[in-house]
Amino acid sequence: MAHPFLLFLLFSCIISTNIHACKQPERSSLLSFAFTLSSPPLNWTSLDCCHWKGITCDQDGWVTRLLLPSKGLKGGISPFSLANLTHLTHLNLSHNSLYGSLETQFFLSLNQLEILDLSYNCLFGELPLSLPSINIRRVDLSSNHFFGAIPSSFFQQASNLTSFNVSNNTFTGSVPSSICLHSSPSLRLLDFSSNVFSGNLAPGLGKCSKLQVFRAGHNNLSGLFPEDIYNVTKLEEIALPLNSLHGPISDRIANLTNLAILDLYFNQLNGELPHNLGKLSKLKLLTLDFNNLEGSLPQSLINCTNLVELHLLNNNLEGDISMLDFSRLSQLTKLDLRMNNFSGTVPVSLYSCRSLKAIGLSRNHLEGQIQAEIISLKSLSFICFGHNRFTNLTGAMKILMSCKSLHVLMLDGAFKGEGMPSDDDMVDFDGFQNLRFLSLFNSDLTGQMPVWLSKLKNLEILRLDFNQITGPIPSWLGTMPRLFHIYLSDNQFSGEFPKQLCRLPRLVYEPNTASQLDDTSYEFELPIFGSSNFGIFAKQTVLQQKMSSVPAMIRLSINNISGYIPAEIGQLHLLRLLFLDSNTFSGVIPNQISNLKNLEILNLSMNHLSGRIPLSLASLNFLKEFNVSYNNLEGPIPTGTQLQSFNTSAFEGNPKLCGVPLPNKCGPNKDMDVDNKNNKDVENVIPWFYIFAASGFIVGFWGVFGSLVINKTCRYAYFRFIDNLQDMLLYVMITVPLNRMKRMLRG
């Protein structure tokens, strides 16, 4: 009885194995797909494809899931290679490097598909006329190279769609409003951001009654803010930044009681903020930077007790902000009210927001002094109070140096005409130990650079430009271990360029330690303003969030610095921008500047430099701006180099300078011929000098020595002369000291 029972079990296992084994056509289709990939191998070698990595089959052996995200796959995706997988419900090939287009045939064969995720690949082309399946629930085609308009028929089979993401492509046309007409009531997410959609947002979004997330930022959308969006009461996020939407934000926004994120920065919205904004009790992020909003902050705003970030940068808002009670906003971490027309003092209630990390209040009309209560904000790392009317800079610095977490301190233009806090003012200084960025520019500060600045061992960016600071540039600047951006222009510095500055560690050595690498990846809590290229004529400003966007720079323009440009400057291999213009430097342009292979801008104009432009500057391949105008340079501009590509204005004011691009030609190789002739003369003179010197030595030596060898009388006379000379020297060496001793004894 035992043997038949064992045979029954074996037979059952065989049948069970055959039931779950994959179908041969599907196995062939999968192998065809794998064959189109260049790397890495999928190691699909066993007979049963249901056991292959990334493959899931149902009980009948049909392939239902193909999941290979982030596998490093490269190659073309052929619509026919997966056409036989007719039972496929989940297809995820995201975060690979696949290319190809989605042809209609590909979609038609996958009529059971529920999840389609092809995001973060290199796919291109237009979308098919319709979705592949009536069962489709989630479609993610983001971060590819798809283009064209989304067909109006694309969503006809979208009755079960819950999520649709086509962000970061180059789709054009209008945002398809038909999606809310055909989609299921369960549609939760729509993401059209970072494309080239244009025109108005057509009515229709109100039909997506269950919509929670709507994103269409970074497009070319225009027109009024869509009115029917206020009907979608389930909305938790509206993100439409970087468009051209205009008009006011309606009071009807209070209907969106589930709203947590409202991101509308960089539009043309106007009018006042809704007075009932406080009804959005779940609001966490409010970003309305760079619009045309006006009026005062609504008092109801303090009812948004879950607010984490409030961004209202660069609007026309006004009113006394010290009247607002911020104490109820206990979750607030970032407050950005820069570039408005607010008045009053810094609200004391703000210091009750113990989670605050960043405060931006610059370019308003605030006044008063910095209060000591600010040190209660233990997490505060970013302060931007510049261009207001504050007083007592020294007192402010004494308070703020106790903010242990402070990384960025920008007080530019806030304390006009005061003195730079001196070493006597900052006795027992031990603060700002984590400070990375200090800016006091455009304040007309007087005095000299104090030594206490040298104790800021984590300082990376120092801006003291547009002040009245005097004295020499201190040599200790060259000892600061992390400093790489020095902006000291438009002051009254004098003396020479300190050679110690040529040993700045961050400009000499590549970052290699973990802390140095962290410096480059550091992000500011709020964006800072910087010139688009920090160039000579740069006017445009841009928002910069990362430390890596700030270039390695030494800018000493418009001072009274004299002497030679030190040859040691060639040690600053990582320097990108060098401005020494409008000083009184003399001497030649050192050849060693050509060692600065990363240099993008070199401005030496309006000095007293002389000599020729070194030929070696041609090796500066990254040079974008170059200016040596108004010096005493002479000779031809080196030909066949990048220097010819710069404008005439880069060389003007040097009467003896000639050659392209200047209009005054050097003549028919006159200067070059003179230069070559001089070089040849030097080459000819040097060998002949050695020849004549050697000949003179030989003639003189044998003229004396030969006569001694040949003529016996001369030889005797010569040696008698030597003996007499020796006796005279010996007599002098002995008698002179004896006479001195006698005189000393008599005295």
Coordinates of N, CA and C in Angstrom, one line a residue, residues 393 412 415 417-422 438-453 462-474 476-477 486-495 555-561 583:
L393 N 24.8 97.5 15.6 CA 25.4 96.3 15.0 C 26.2 95.5 16.0
D412 N 23.3 92.6 5.6 CA 23.7 93.6 4.6 C 22.7 94.7 4.6
F415 N 22.5 98.1 9.0 CA 23.1 98.9 10.0 C 23.9 100.0 9.4
G417 N 26.2 103.0 8.2 CA 27.1 104.0 8.8 C 27.7 103.7 10.1
E418 N 27.5 102.5 10.6 CA 28.1 102.1 12.0 C 29.5 101.6 11.8
G419 N 30.1 101.4 12.9 CA 31.5 100.8 12.9 C 31.5 99.3 12.9
M420 N 32.5 98.8 12.2 CA 32.7 97.3 12.2 C 33.0 96.9 13.7
P421 N 32.3 95.9 14.2 CA 32.5 95.5 15.6 C 34.0 95.1 15.8
S422 N 34.7 95.9 16.6 CA 36.1 95.7 16.8 C 36.5 94.6 17.8
L438 N 28.6 84.8 6.2 CA 28.5 86.1 6.9 C 28.5 87.2 5.8
S439 N 27.4 88.0 5.9 CA 27.3 89.0 4.9 C 26.9 90.3 5.6
L440 N 27.8 91.3 5.4 CA 27.5 92.7 6.0 C 27.7 93.7 4.9
F441 N 27.5 93.4 3.7 CA 27.8 94.3 2.6 C 26.8 95.5 2.5
N442 N 27.3 96.5 1.8 CA 26.4 97.7 1.5 C 25.9 98.3 2.8
S443 N 26.8 98.5 3.7 CA 26.4 99.1 5.0 C 27.2 100.3 5.4
D444 N 28.2 100.7 4.6 CA 29.0 101.9 4.9 C 29.7 101.7 6.2
L445 N 30.1 100.5 6.6 CA 30.7 100.3 7.8 C 32.1 100.8 7.8
T446 N 32.6 101.4 8.9 CA 33.9 101.9 9.0 C 34.8 101.0 9.9
G447 N 36.1 101.4 10.0 CA 37.0 100.6 10.8 C 37.8 99.6 9.9
Q448 N 38.5 98.7 10.6 CA 39.3 97.7 9.9 C 38.7 96.3 10.2
M449 N 39.3 95.3 9.4 CA 38.8 94.0 9.6 C 39.3 93.4 10.9
P450 N 38.4 93.1 11.8 CA 38.8 92.7 13.2 C 39.3 91.2 13.2
V451 N 40.2 91.0 14.1 CA 40.9 89.6 14.2 C 39.9 88.6 14.6
W452 N 38.8 88.9 15.3 CA 37.8 87.9 15.8 C 37.2 87.2 14.6
L453 N 37.2 87.8 13.4 CA 36.7 87.0 12.2 C 37.6 85.8 11.9
L462 N 32.4 85.1 2.8 CA 32.5 86.3 3.5 C 32.2 87.5 2.6
R463 N 31.2 88.2 2.9 CA 30.8 89.4 2.1 C 30.9 90.7 2.9
L464 N 31.9 91.5 2.6 CA 32.0 92.8 3.2 C 32.1 93.9 2.2
D465 N 31.6 93.7 1.0 CA 31.8 94.7 -0.1 C 30.9 95.9 0.2
F466 N 31.2 97.0 -0.5 CA 30.4 98.3 -0.4 C 30.4 98.8 1.1
N467 N 31.5 98.9 1.7 CA 31.7 99.5 3.0 C 32.8 100.6 2.9
Q468 N 33.2 101.0 4.1 CA 34.3 102.0 4.1 C 35.4 101.4 5.0
I469 N 35.7 100.1 4.8 CA 36.7 99.5 5.6 C 38.1 99.8 5.1
T470 N 39.0 100.2 6.1 CA 40.3 100.6 5.7 C 41.4 99.6 6.2
G471 N 42.7 100.0 6.0 CA 43.8 99.1 6.4 C 44.1 98.0 5.4
P472 N 45.1 97.2 5.7 CA 45.5 96.2 4.8 C 44.5 95.0 4.9
I473 N 44.5 94.2 3.8 CA 43.8 92.9 3.8 C 44.6 92.0 4.7
P474 N 44.0 91.5 5.8 CA 44.8 90.7 6.8 C 45.3 89.4 6.2
W476 N 45.8 86.7 7.9 CA 45.1 85.6 8.5 C 44.0 85.0 7.7
L477 N 43.5 85.8 6.7 CA 42.4 85.3 5.8 C 42.9 84.0 5.2
I486 N 35.4 85.1 -1.2 CA 35.8 86.4 -0.5 C 35.4 87.6 -1.3
Y487 N 34.5 88.4 -0.8 CA 34.0 89.5 -1.5 C 34.3 90.8 -0.7
L488 N 35.3 91.5 -1.1 CA 35.8 92.7 -0.3 C 35.8 93.9 -1.2
S489 N 35.2 93.9 -2.3 CA 35.3 95.1 -3.2 C 34.6 96.3 -2.7
D490 N 34.9 97.5 -3.3 CA 34.3 98.7 -3.0 C 34.5 99.1 -1.5
N491 N 35.7 99.1 -1.1 CA 36.1 99.5 0.2 C 37.3 100.4 0.1
Q492 N 38.1 100.6 1.2 CA 39.3 101.4 1.1 C 40.5 100.7 1.6
F493 N 40.5 99.4 1.3 CA 41.7 98.6 1.7 C 42.9 99.1 0.9
S494 N 44.1 99.0 1.6 CA 45.3 99.5 1.1 C 46.4 98.4 1.3
G495 N 47.7 98.7 1.0 CA 48.7 97.8 1.1 C 48.8 96.8 0.0
R555 N 37.3 88.6 -4.8 CA 36.9 89.9 -5.4 C 37.4 91.0 -4.6
L556 N 38.4 91.7 -5.1 CA 39.0 92.9 -4.3 C 38.9 94.2 -5.1
S557 N 38.0 94.2 -6.0 CA 37.8 95.4 -6.9 C 37.6 96.7 -6.1
I558 N 38.0 97.8 -6.8 CA 37.7 99.2 -6.3 C 38.2 99.3 -4.9
N559 N 39.5 99.2 -4.7 CA 40.2 99.5 -3.4 C 41.5 100.3 -3.7
N560 N 42.4 100.3 -2.8 CA 43.7 101.0 -3.0 C 44.8 100.0 -2.8
I561 N 44.7 98.8 -3.3 CA 45.7 97.8 -3.2 C 46.8 98.1 -4.2
N583 N 42.4 99.0 -8.9 CA 43.3 99.2 -7.8 C 44.5 99.9 -8.3

